[in-house]
mmCIF file of C-alpha atoms in Angstrom:
data_model
loop_
_atom_site.group_PDB
_atom_site.id
_atom_site.type_symbol
_atom_site.label_atom_id
_atom_site.label_comp_id
_atom_site.label_asym_id
_atom_site.label_seq_id
_atom_site.Cartn_x
_atom_site.Cartn_y
_atom_site.Cartn_z
ATOM 1 C CA MET A 1453 35.857 -10.028 -26.059
ATOM 2 C CA ASP A 1454 36.603 -7.431 -23.380
ATOM 3 C CA ALA A 1455 34.484 -6.696 -20.294
ATOM 4 C CA LYS A 1456 32.975 -3.492 -21.674
ATOM 5 C CA LYS A 1457 31.603 -5.221 -24.756
ATOM 6 C CA THR A 1458 30.252 -8.092 -22.657
ATOM 7 C CA VAL A 1459 28.283 -5.717 -20.456
ATOM 8 C CA GLY A 1460 26.854 -4.040 -23.555
ATOM 9 C CA ILE A 1461 25.189 -7.166 -24.945
ATOM 10 C CA GLY A 1462 22.067 -6.984 -22.736
ATOM 11 C CA PRO A 1463 20.951 -3.434 -23.585
ATOM 12 C CA ASP A 1464 21.276 -4.236 -27.333
ATOM 13 C CA LEU A 1465 18.088 -6.291 -27.064
ATOM 14 C CA PRO A 1466 14.798 -4.420 -27.531
ATOM 15 C CA MET A 1467 13.543 -2.915 -24.298
ATOM 16 C CA ASN A 1468 10.230 -4.806 -24.364
ATOM 17 C CA VAL A 1469 12.087 -8.118 -24.752
ATOM 18 C CA MET A 1470 14.408 -7.329 -21.845
ATOM 19 C CA LEU A 1471 11.503 -6.382 -19.582
ATOM 20 C CA GLU A 1472 9.708 -9.629 -20.431
ATOM 21 C CA ILE A 1473 12.808 -11.518 -19.293
ATOM 22 C CA LEU A 1474 13.490 -9.435 -16.198
ATOM 23 C CA LYS A 1475 9.932 -9.626 -14.853
ATOM 24 C CA ARG A 1476 10.334 -13.394 -14.376
ATOM 25 C CA LEU A 1477 13.384 -13.109 -12.126
ATOM 26 C CA PRO A 1478 13.174 -13.438 -8.314
ATOM 27 C CA ALA A 1479 13.723 -10.447 -6.064
ATOM 28 C CA LYS A 1480 17.279 -11.377 -5.082
ATOM 29 C CA SER A 1481 18.365 -11.560 -8.723
ATOM 30 C CA LEU A 1482 16.760 -8.201 -9.513
ATOM 31 C CA ALA A 1483 18.549 -6.623 -6.568
ATOM 32 C CA ARG A 1484 21.907 -7.765 -7.979
ATOM 33 C CA LEU A 1485 21.025 -6.523 -11.478
ATOM 34 C CA ASN A 1486 20.911 -2.965 -10.138
ATOM 35 C CA PHE A 1487 24.709 -3.044 -10.264
ATOM 36 C CA VAL A 1488 25.123 -4.498 -13.776
ATOM 37 C CA CYS A 1489 24.727 -1.257 -15.747
ATOM 38 C CA LYS A 1490 22.903 2.070 -15.648
ATOM 39 C CA GLN A 1491 20.477 1.016 -18.402
ATOM 40 C CA TRP A 1492 19.225 -2.016 -16.499
ATOM 41 C CA ARG A 1493 19.008 -0.025 -13.287
ATOM 42 C CA SER A 1494 16.808 2.594 -14.975
ATOM 43 C CA TRP A 1495 14.512 -0.124 -16.367
ATOM 44 C CA LEU A 1496 14.117 -1.764 -12.964
ATOM 45 C CA HIS A 1497 12.893 1.536 -11.502
ATOM 46 C CA LEU A 1498 10.250 2.186 -14.160
ATOM 47 C CA PRO A 1499 6.671 2.226 -12.764
ATOM 48 C CA TYR A 1500 5.690 0.279 -15.899
ATOM 49 C CA PHE A 1501 8.108 -2.501 -14.917
ATOM 50 C CA ALA A 1502 6.499 -2.750 -11.472
ATOM 51 C CA LYS A 1503 3.133 -3.225 -13.186
ATOM 52 C CA LEU A 1504 4.565 -5.964 -15.436
ATOM 53 C CA GLN A 1505 5.955 -7.762 -12.390
ATOM 54 C CA SER A 1506 2.650 -7.531 -10.560
ATOM 55 C CA GLU A 1507 0.710 -8.969 -13.500
ATOM 56 C CA HIS A 1508 3.207 -11.823 -13.853
ATOM 57 C CA ALA A 1509 3.197 -12.571 -10.108
ATOM 58 C CA SER A 1510 -0.628 -12.656 -10.008
ATOM 59 C CA ARG A 1511 -0.550 -15.927 -11.958
ATOM 60 C CA ASN A 1512 1.123 -17.604 -8.989
ATOM 61 C CA PRO A 1513 0.384 -15.240 -6.096
ATOM 62 C CA LYS A 1514 2.141 -15.202 -2.748
ATOM 63 C CA ILE A 1515 1.008 -13.224 0.262
ATOM 64 C CA TYR A 1516 3.469 -11.028 2.107
ATOM 65 C CA VAL A 1517 2.943 -9.135 5.354
ATOM 66 C CA ILE A 1518 4.635 -5.916 6.448
ATOM 67 C CA ASN A 1519 4.827 -3.979 9.704
ATOM 68 C CA THR A 1520 2.491 -1.053 10.360
ATOM 69 C CA TRP A 1521 5.459 1.081 11.396
ATOM 70 C CA LEU A 1522 9.047 0.942 10.250
ATOM 71 C CA ALA A 1523 11.022 -0.996 12.838
ATOM 72 C CA ARG A 1524 14.451 0.110 13.985
ATOM 73 C CA ASP A 1525 17.121 -2.515 13.435
ATOM 74 C CA ASP A 1526 19.696 -2.162 16.222
ATOM 75 C CA ASN A 1527 22.232 -4.185 14.250
ATOM 76 C CA LEU A 1528 22.000 -1.824 11.270
ATOM 77 C CA GLY A 1529 21.464 1.275 13.401
ATOM 78 C CA GLN A 1530 18.578 2.506 11.225
ATOM 79 C CA ASN A 1531 14.943 1.951 10.348
ATOM 80 C CA THR A 1532 14.036 -1.020 8.180
ATOM 81 C CA LEU A 1533 11.018 -1.987 6.126
ATOM 82 C CA ARG A 1534 10.601 -5.671 7.004
ATOM 83 C CA ILE A 1535 8.784 -8.093 4.712
ATOM 84 C CA TYR A 1536 7.431 -11.412 6.005
ATOM 85 C CA SER A 1537 6.214 -14.401 4.023
ATOM 86 C CA PHE A 1538 2.822 -15.850 4.946
ATOM 87 C CA SER A 1539 1.946 -19.540 5.161
ATOM 88 C CA GLU A 1540 -0.366 -21.924 6.981
ATOM 89 C CA ASP A 1541 0.612 -25.030 8.910
ATOM 90 C CA GLY A 1542 -2.006 -27.191 10.588
ATOM 91 C CA GLY A 1543 -4.468 -24.332 10.922
ATOM 92 C CA ARG A 1544 -1.813 -21.974 12.293
ATOM 93 C CA VAL A 1545 -0.730 -18.846 10.467
ATOM 94 C CA MET A 1546 3.046 -18.772 10.155
ATOM 95 C CA LEU A 1547 5.165 -15.707 9.402
ATOM 96 C CA SER A 1548 8.823 -15.962 8.468
ATOM 97 C CA ASP A 1549 11.278 -13.118 7.938
ATOM 98 C CA LYS A 1550 11.669 -12.732 4.165
ATOM 99 C CA PHE A 1551 13.909 -9.685 3.779
ATOM 100 C CA ALA A 1552 14.371 -6.090 4.900
ATOM 101 C CA ILE A 1553 14.920 -2.781 3.108
ATOM 102 C CA PRO A 1554 17.185 -0.403 5.086
ATOM 103 C CA ILE A 1555 15.788 3.151 5.227
ATOM 104 C CA THR A 1556 18.568 5.713 5.535
ATOM 105 C CA VAL A 1557 16.301 8.674 6.361
ATOM 106 C CA LYS A 1558 16.038 9.340 10.107
ATOM 107 C CA ASP A 1559 12.390 9.927 10.987
ATOM 108 C CA ASP A 1560 9.267 8.138 12.213
ATOM 109 C CA PHE A 1561 7.272 6.590 9.396
ATOM 110 C CA SER A 1562 3.949 4.870 8.924
ATOM 111 C CA ILE A 1563 3.080 2.372 6.210
ATOM 112 C CA SER A 1564 0.354 3.263 3.716
ATOM 113 C CA ASN A 1565 -1.025 0.845 1.114
ATOM 114 C CA ALA A 1566 0.359 -1.498 -1.529
ATOM 115 C CA CYS A 1567 -0.306 -1.019 -5.251
ATOM 116 C CA HIS A 1568 0.910 -3.462 -7.917
ATOM 117 C CA GLY A 1569 3.597 -4.661 -5.521
ATOM 118 C CA LEU A 1570 4.864 -1.156 -4.688
ATOM 119 C CA ILE A 1571 4.597 -0.026 -1.064
ATOM 120 C CA SER A 1572 4.274 3.564 0.116
ATOM 121 C CA PHE A 1573 5.303 4.856 3.532
ATOM 122 C CA TYR A 1574 5.453 8.368 4.913
ATOM 123 C CA GLY A 1575 6.236 10.738 7.741
ATOM 124 C CA ALA A 1576 5.055 14.227 8.599
ATOM 125 C CA ARG A 1577 6.833 15.843 5.626
ATOM 126 C CA TYR A 1578 8.037 13.178 3.205
ATOM 127 C CA VAL A 1579 6.530 10.281 1.252
ATOM 128 C CA PHE A 1580 8.494 7.297 -0.043
ATOM 129 C CA VAL A 1581 7.730 4.502 -2.504
ATOM 130 C CA ALA A 1582 9.502 1.154 -2.115
ATOM 131 C CA ASN A 1583 9.784 -1.797 -4.488
ATOM 132 C CA PRO A 1584 10.349 -4.975 -2.418
ATOM 133 C CA ARG A 1585 11.502 -6.867 -5.515
ATOM 134 C CA THR A 1586 14.465 -4.578 -6.157
ATOM 135 C CA ARG A 1587 15.029 -3.712 -2.449
ATOM 136 C CA LYS A 1588 14.996 -0.029 -3.401
ATOM 137 C CA PHE A 1589 12.977 2.963 -2.253
ATOM 138 C CA ARG A 1590 12.493 6.432 -3.670
ATOM 139 C CA ALA A 1591 11.962 9.665 -1.759
ATOM 140 C CA LEU A 1592 9.373 11.985 -3.298
ATOM 141 C CA LYS A 1593 9.551 15.770 -3.272
ATOM 142 C CA GLU A 1594 8.965 17.449 0.067
ATOM 143 C CA ALA A 1595 5.250 17.998 0.635
ATOM 144 C CA SER A 1596 3.776 21.502 0.591
ATOM 145 C CA PHE A 1597 1.626 21.109 3.712
ATOM 146 C CA HIS A 1598 3.462 20.087 6.876
ATOM 147 C CA GLN A 1599 0.763 20.664 9.452
ATOM 148 C CA SER A 1600 0.080 17.515 11.461
ATOM 149 C CA ARG A 1601 -2.794 16.924 13.827
ATOM 150 C CA VAL A 1602 -2.418 16.109 17.508
ATOM 151 C CA LEU A 1603 -5.164 13.864 18.876
ATOM 152 C CA GLY A 1604 -5.145 12.810 22.521
ATOM 153 C CA GLY A 1605 -1.517 13.823 22.849
ATOM 154 C CA GLU A 1606 -0.532 11.655 19.878
ATOM 155 C CA LEU A 1607 0.915 13.025 16.631
ATOM 156 C CA ILE A 1608 -1.323 12.065 13.713
ATOM 157 C CA PHE A 1609 0.397 11.769 10.350
ATOM 158 C CA PRO A 1610 -1.277 12.866 7.096
ATOM 159 C CA ASN A 1611 -3.436 10.483 5.057
ATOM 160 C CA VAL A 1612 -1.403 9.048 2.172
ATOM 161 C CA GLY A 1613 -2.407 6.659 -0.606
ATOM 162 C CA LEU A 1614 -0.623 5.193 -3.643
ATOM 163 C CA GLY A 1615 -2.750 4.401 -6.695
ATOM 164 C CA PHE A 1616 -2.589 3.569 -10.395
ATOM 165 C CA SER A 1617 -4.595 5.247 -13.163
ATOM 166 C CA LEU A 1618 -6.081 2.644 -15.487
ATOM 167 C CA GLU A 1619 -6.700 5.325 -18.138
ATOM 168 C CA THR A 1620 -3.228 6.893 -18.289
ATOM 169 C CA GLY A 1621 -1.045 4.090 -16.897
ATOM 170 C CA GLU A 1622 0.456 6.441 -14.288
ATOM 171 C CA TYR A 1623 1.120 5.961 -10.583
ATOM 172 C CA LYS A 1624 -0.052 8.761 -8.313
ATOM 173 C CA VAL A 1625 0.325 9.551 -4.633
ATOM 174 C CA ALA A 1626 -2.445 11.442 -2.821
ATOM 175 C CA ARG A 1627 -1.658 13.193 0.471
ATOM 176 C CA VAL A 1628 -4.270 14.822 2.732
ATOM 177 C CA SER A 1629 -2.943 17.008 5.549
ATOM 178 C CA GLY A 1630 -3.903 19.725 8.007
ATOM 179 C CA ARG A 1631 -7.103 20.781 9.710
ATOM 180 C CA GLU A 1632 -8.539 21.967 6.401
ATOM 181 C CA ARG A 1633 -7.810 18.527 4.913
ATOM 182 C CA ARG A 1634 -5.996 19.918 1.876
ATOM 183 C CA CYS A 1635 -5.150 17.290 -0.728
ATOM 184 C CA GLU A 1636 -2.091 17.357 -2.942
ATOM 185 C CA VAL A 1637 -1.203 14.850 -5.659
ATOM 186 C CA LEU A 1638 2.098 13.853 -7.244
ATOM 187 C CA THR A 1639 2.381 11.742 -10.412
ATOM 188 C CA LEU A 1640 5.434 9.475 -10.313
ATOM 189 C CA GLY A 1641 7.889 10.118 -13.135
ATOM 190 C CA LYS A 1642 6.023 13.224 -14.289
ATOM 191 C CA ASP A 1643 5.359 15.894 -11.654
ATOM 192 C CA LEU A 1644 8.284 17.900 -10.319
ATOM 193 C CA SER A 1645 6.293 18.967 -7.269
ATOM 194 C CA TRP A 1646 3.015 18.309 -5.467
ATOM 195 C CA ARG A 1647 -0.184 19.721 -6.982
ATOM 196 C CA ASP A 1648 -2.867 21.153 -4.692
ATOM 197 C CA ILE A 1649 -6.286 19.836 -5.806
ATOM 198 C CA GLY A 1650 -8.301 21.450 -3.020
ATOM 199 C CA ALA A 1651 -9.908 20.455 0.251
ATOM 200 C CA VAL A 1652 -11.513 17.101 1.008
ATOM 201 C CA ARG A 1653 -14.930 17.508 2.594
ATOM 202 C CA PHE A 1654 -14.861 14.045 4.185
ATOM 203 C CA PRO A 1655 -13.147 13.434 7.556
ATOM 204 C CA LEU A 1656 -10.812 10.592 6.586
ATOM 205 C CA SER A 1657 -9.904 8.060 9.232
ATOM 206 C CA ARG A 1658 -6.290 7.618 10.306
ATOM 207 C CA TYR A 1659 -6.208 4.050 9.020
ATOM 208 C CA ARG A 1660 -4.506 3.211 5.744
ATOM 209 C CA PRO A 1661 -6.470 3.040 2.486
ATOM 210 C CA ALA A 1662 -6.711 0.226 -0.041
ATOM 211 C CA TYR A 1663 -6.216 0.408 -3.802
ATOM 212 C CA MET A 1664 -8.327 -1.464 -6.326
ATOM 213 C CA ASN A 1665 -9.303 -0.950 -9.985
ATOM 214 C CA GLY A 1666 -8.117 2.632 -10.389
ATOM 215 C CA ALA A 1667 -9.329 3.969 -7.045
ATOM 216 C CA LEU A 1668 -8.215 4.430 -3.444
ATOM 217 C CA TYR A 1669 -10.633 3.752 -0.593
ATOM 218 C CA TRP A 1670 -10.709 5.215 2.914
ATOM 219 C CA THR A 1671 -13.214 5.123 5.750
ATOM 220 C CA THR A 1672 -14.395 8.261 7.547
ATOM 221 C CA ILE A 1673 -14.072 9.350 11.180
ATOM 222 C CA GLU A 1674 -17.648 9.273 12.410
ATOM 223 C CA HIS A 1675 -19.713 7.633 15.136
ATOM 224 C CA PRO A 1676 -19.995 3.814 14.926
ATOM 225 C CA GLY A 1677 -22.709 2.918 12.448
ATOM 226 C CA LEU A 1678 -22.449 6.262 10.615
ATOM 227 C CA GLU A 1679 -19.154 5.689 8.822
ATOM 228 C CA ARG A 1680 -18.932 6.059 5.057
ATOM 229 C CA ILE A 1681 -16.584 4.874 2.364
ATOM 230 C CA VAL A 1682 -14.550 7.583 0.622
ATOM 231 C CA ARG A 1683 -13.442 6.783 -2.922
ATOM 232 C CA PHE A 1684 -10.619 8.649 -4.669
ATOM 233 C CA ASP A 1685 -10.597 8.288 -8.457
ATOM 234 C CA VAL A 1686 -6.886 8.194 -9.323
ATOM 235 C CA CYS A 1687 -7.367 9.374 -12.921
ATOM 236 C CA ARG A 1688 -9.885 12.177 -12.301
ATOM 237 C CA GLU A 1689 -8.412 13.045 -8.891
ATOM 238 C CA GLU A 1690 -11.851 13.334 -7.320
ATOM 239 C CA PHE A 1691 -13.209 12.266 -3.920
ATOM 240 C CA THR A 1692 -16.715 10.844 -3.565
ATOM 241 C CA GLY A 1693 -18.586 9.503 -0.557
ATOM 242 C CA ILE A 1694 -20.332 6.127 -0.659
ATOM 243 C CA GLU A 1695 -22.863 4.965 1.905
ATOM 244 C CA LEU A 1696 -22.251 1.578 3.440
ATOM 245 C CA SER A 1697 -24.400 -1.303 2.249
ATOM 246 C CA PRO A 1698 -27.746 -1.801 4.055
ATOM 247 C CA SER A 1699 -26.442 -5.222 5.070
ATOM 248 C CA TRP A 1700 -23.798 -3.523 7.180
ATOM 249 C CA SER A 1701 -24.813 -3.657 10.832
ATOM 250 C CA PRO A 1702 -22.858 -2.339 13.808
ATOM 251 C CA GLN A 1703 -24.789 -4.430 16.340
ATOM 252 C CA PRO A 1704 -21.956 -6.898 17.116
ATOM 253 C CA PHE A 1705 -19.640 -3.921 17.634
ATOM 254 C CA ARG A 1706 -21.267 -1.739 20.247
ATOM 255 C CA GLY A 1707 -18.741 0.742 21.527
ATOM 256 C CA LYS A 1708 -15.312 1.427 20.118
ATOM 257 C CA ARG A 1709 -14.334 -0.423 16.944
ATOM 258 C CA ARG A 1710 -11.868 -0.059 14.091
ATOM 259 C CA LEU A 1711 -12.563 -0.197 10.371
ATOM 260 C CA TYR A 1712 -9.949 -1.354 7.873
ATOM 261 C CA PHE A 1713 -9.808 -1.717 4.110
ATOM 262 C CA GLY A 1714 -7.994 -4.418 2.214
ATOM 263 C CA VAL A 1715 -8.085 -6.467 -0.980
ATOM 264 C CA LEU A 1716 -8.773 -10.165 -0.426
ATOM 265 C CA TRP A 1717 -10.012 -12.863 -2.808
ATOM 266 C CA GLY A 1718 -9.728 -10.333 -5.625
ATOM 267 C CA SER A 1719 -12.343 -8.085 -4.016
ATOM 268 C CA LEU A 1720 -12.374 -4.983 -1.868
ATOM 269 C CA CYS A 1721 -12.913 -5.886 1.785
ATOM 270 C CA LEU A 1722 -14.018 -3.824 4.761
ATOM 271 C CA ALA A 1723 -13.248 -5.258 8.183
ATOM 272 C CA ALA A 1724 -14.614 -4.100 11.531
ATOM 273 C CA TRP A 1725 -12.396 -5.116 14.418
ATOM 274 C CA ARG A 1726 -13.341 -5.119 18.097
ATOM 275 C CA ALA A 1727 -11.582 -7.895 19.970
ATOM 276 C CA PRO A 1728 -12.275 -10.720 19.863
ATOM 277 C CA LEU A 1729 -14.569 -10.293 16.823
ATOM 278 C CA LEU A 1730 -13.597 -9.571 13.221
ATOM 279 C CA ASP A 1731 -16.548 -8.752 10.955
ATOM 280 C CA LEU A 1732 -15.370 -8.994 7.338
ATOM 281 C CA HIS A 1733 -17.370 -7.698 4.363
ATOM 282 C CA VAL A 1734 -16.389 -8.615 0.803
ATOM 283 C CA ILE A 1735 -17.606 -5.754 -1.383
ATOM 284 C CA ASP A 1736 -18.374 -6.019 -5.095
ATOM 285 C CA ASP A 1737 -18.013 -2.704 -6.908
ATOM 286 C CA ASN A 1738 -20.247 -2.758 -9.982
ATOM 287 C CA LYS A 1739 -20.349 0.871 -11.040
ATOM 288 C CA SER A 1740 -22.618 2.468 -8.411
ATOM 289 C CA THR A 1741 -24.090 -0.747 -7.036
ATOM 290 C CA TRP A 1742 -22.522 -2.138 -3.886
ATOM 291 C CA ALA A 1743 -23.265 -5.501 -2.328
ATOM 292 C CA SER A 1744 -21.616 -6.990 0.748
ATOM 293 C CA LYS A 1745 -20.986 -10.609 1.607
ATOM 294 C CA ARG A 1746 -20.442 -10.837 5.334
ATOM 295 C CA ARG A 1747 -17.948 -13.212 6.904
ATOM 296 C CA ASN A 1748 -17.911 -13.275 10.704
ATOM 297 C CA ILE A 1749 -14.653 -14.564 12.152
ATOM 298 C CA HIS A 1750 -13.867 -15.101 15.825
ATOM 299 C CA SER A 1751 -10.238 -14.200 16.425
ATOM 300 C CA ARG A 1752 -9.735 -17.075 18.879
ATOM 301 C CA LYS A 1753 -10.411 -19.526 16.076
ATOM 302 C CA LEU A 1754 -7.743 -18.001 13.858
ATOM 303 C CA LYS A 1755 -4.893 -19.216 16.113
ATOM 304 C CA LEU A 1756 -2.696 -16.402 14.867
ATOM 305 C CA VAL A 1757 0.957 -16.504 15.846
ATOM 306 C CA LEU A 1758 1.341 -12.731 15.681
ATOM 307 C CA THR A 1759 0.418 -9.879 17.984
ATOM 308 C CA TRP A 1760 0.105 -7.111 15.433
ATOM 309 C CA ASP A 1761 -2.958 -5.136 14.578
ATOM 310 C CA VAL A 1762 -5.418 -6.880 12.267
ATOM 311 C CA SER A 1763 -4.696 -4.179 9.666
ATOM 312 C CA ASN A 1764 -1.373 -5.855 8.909
ATOM 313 C CA LEU A 1765 -3.200 -8.876 7.562
ATOM 314 C CA LEU A 1766 -5.241 -6.746 5.201
ATOM 315 C CA ILE A 1767 -2.229 -5.019 3.706
ATOM 316 C CA GLY A 1768 -0.758 -8.358 2.675
ATOM 317 C CA SER A 1769 -0.005 -7.887 -1.009
ATOM 318 C CA LYS A 1770 0.376 -10.485 -3.713
ATOM 319 C CA ILE A 1771 3.838 -9.607 -4.945
#
């Protein structure tokens, strides 16, 4: 049997059978399979395959941590998206270098959120989606709005979120940019360009959103104690404002604080950070009813062996 016929055996199996097999393979094996044949490569880049992998991995979840910003690797001479594995040893949080995805585009980028194991990152003009399992990333079409804000002499990137529509089974990226807070949406694998869906009336904070159950969540830029939750319905492409739970109290955080979203313990979490205190709320979303379970954590008791922002802990994705 010659080499060409040998390579052709795999694709002869039904696609659903092949995907069931491939979703069980580790990331290193999937990365090598990109070079087997064009058919396998196309399957590995399907958004549906990323969802299958995420569902399979959730049975035996592992937490991974990523940098807030893409770090430049002097050895490679380019930016890299670094992934770290997370573990505990004697009450200490340990991070070990898992792998890195080289980014060939020269620009400054910020990390957005994780969704079903996919990670989005972006700059002033472009948005990218990376799959850590296959070590690949995809550049989306150039955005329509390029205006960036300057706050205190610092360039502020647009707000970007990656979400999944439970109704249609599609991945979408929402991007809010400019003083008028115009929002444009792009559906992965479907839209050829960004679609303008209008202005967002809520002043979104600069911190990354979190995705859960068909929606993206941001916090607003307002005075401490007056912040709201902003929910973006991925299917309907609508923004709504949600008042914080009455149990939320800013008293331990007089003065400047930072609010972060994340998904922990299978629930949406809102964390208020003002060193050395971390006030963590676990939020249950039951239609329009919101209830918070507060967990106060003193950072000195965490014995963390990292110096990053607390937001990096909340972006840890089970992939």
